[in-house]
Coordinates of C-alpha atoms in Angstrom, one line a residue:
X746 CA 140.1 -57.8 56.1
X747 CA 137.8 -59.5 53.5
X748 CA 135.1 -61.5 54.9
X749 CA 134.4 -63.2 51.9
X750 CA 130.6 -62.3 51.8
X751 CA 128.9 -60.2 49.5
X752 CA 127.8 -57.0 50.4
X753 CA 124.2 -56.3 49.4
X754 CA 123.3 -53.7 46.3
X755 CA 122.5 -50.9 48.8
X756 CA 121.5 -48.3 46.1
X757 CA 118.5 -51.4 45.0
X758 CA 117.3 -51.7 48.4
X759 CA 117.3 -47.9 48.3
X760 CA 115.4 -48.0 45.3
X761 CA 113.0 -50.7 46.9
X762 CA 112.2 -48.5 50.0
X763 CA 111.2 -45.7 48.0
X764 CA 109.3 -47.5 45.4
X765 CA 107.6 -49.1 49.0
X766 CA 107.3 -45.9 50.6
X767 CA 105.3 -44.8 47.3
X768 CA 102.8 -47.7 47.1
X769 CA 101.8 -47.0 50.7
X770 CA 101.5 -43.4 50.2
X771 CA 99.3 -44.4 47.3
X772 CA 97.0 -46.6 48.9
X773 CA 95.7 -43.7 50.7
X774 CA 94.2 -43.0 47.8
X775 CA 92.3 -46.0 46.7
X776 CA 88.8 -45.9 46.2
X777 CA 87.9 -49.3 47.7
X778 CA 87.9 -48.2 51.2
X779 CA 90.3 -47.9 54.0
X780 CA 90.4 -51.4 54.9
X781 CA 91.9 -52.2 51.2
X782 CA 94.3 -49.4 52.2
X783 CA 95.2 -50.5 55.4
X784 CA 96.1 -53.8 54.5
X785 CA 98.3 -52.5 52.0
X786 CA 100.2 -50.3 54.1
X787 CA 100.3 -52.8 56.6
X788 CA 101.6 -55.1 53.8
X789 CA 104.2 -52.1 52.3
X790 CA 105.6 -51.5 56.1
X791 CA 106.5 -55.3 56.9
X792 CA 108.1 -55.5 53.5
X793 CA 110.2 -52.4 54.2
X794 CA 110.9 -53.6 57.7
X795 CA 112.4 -56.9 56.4
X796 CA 114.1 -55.2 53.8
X797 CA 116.3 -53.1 56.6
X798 CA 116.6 -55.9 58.8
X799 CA 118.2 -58.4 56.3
X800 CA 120.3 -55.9 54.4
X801 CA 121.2 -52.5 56.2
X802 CA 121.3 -54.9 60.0
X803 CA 123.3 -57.1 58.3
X804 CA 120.8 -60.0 59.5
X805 CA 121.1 -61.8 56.3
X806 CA 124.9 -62.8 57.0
X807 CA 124.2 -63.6 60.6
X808 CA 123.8 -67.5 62.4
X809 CA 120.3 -68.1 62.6
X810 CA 120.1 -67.8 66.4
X811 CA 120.6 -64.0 66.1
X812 CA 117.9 -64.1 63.7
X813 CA 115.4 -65.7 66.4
X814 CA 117.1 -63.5 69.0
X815 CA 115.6 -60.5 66.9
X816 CA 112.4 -61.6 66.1
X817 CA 111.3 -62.4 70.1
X818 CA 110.2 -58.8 70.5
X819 CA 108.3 -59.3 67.4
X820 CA 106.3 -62.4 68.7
X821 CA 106.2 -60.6 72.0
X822 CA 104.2 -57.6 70.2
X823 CA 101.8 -59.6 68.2
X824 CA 101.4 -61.7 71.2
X825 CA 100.5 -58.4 72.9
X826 CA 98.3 -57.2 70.2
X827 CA 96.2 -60.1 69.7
X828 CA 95.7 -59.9 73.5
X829 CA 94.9 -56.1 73.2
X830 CA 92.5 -56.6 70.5
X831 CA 89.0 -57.3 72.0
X832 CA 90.0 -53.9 74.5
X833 CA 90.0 -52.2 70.7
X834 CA 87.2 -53.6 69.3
X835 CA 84.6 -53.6 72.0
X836 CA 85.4 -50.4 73.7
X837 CA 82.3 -48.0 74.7

């Protein structure tokens, strides 16, 4: 059965999460500091995350309400992170 959709390039994304995976192994590296590397692995990991979600989940091709569906946990952690924060920063 042909659904008619286009099935995404899964040798690029390949290529994409390694290339990813590369940057963020680099930015340990970096001379500016770990904040500078932080961010960028931060940055790297929620690329790569998206990446997978859209193409190897298949979340691309899906209605939109399974797309909200999935990203409730995702509002539920940063919801619990922001909340979590001050306990990280002002611990004794």
């Amino acid at each position: 059965m042909e659904s008619g959709r286009p099935h995404p390039n899964y040798v690029k994304i390949w290529v994409w999460l390694l290339g990813l995976m590369a940057v963020g192994l680099a930015a340990t590296l970096t001379p500016g500091g770990h904040a500078i590397g932080i961010i960028v692995i931060f940055a790297t990991a929620t690329a790569k995350a998206l990446l997978v979600a859209l193409n190897y989940m298949h979340l691309r091709f899906e209605p939109r309400l399974i797309c909200v569906i999935a990203l409730v946990p995702v509002v539920f952690a940063l919801i619990l992170a922001i909340a979590l924060f001050p306990d990280f920063v002002f611990r004794r």
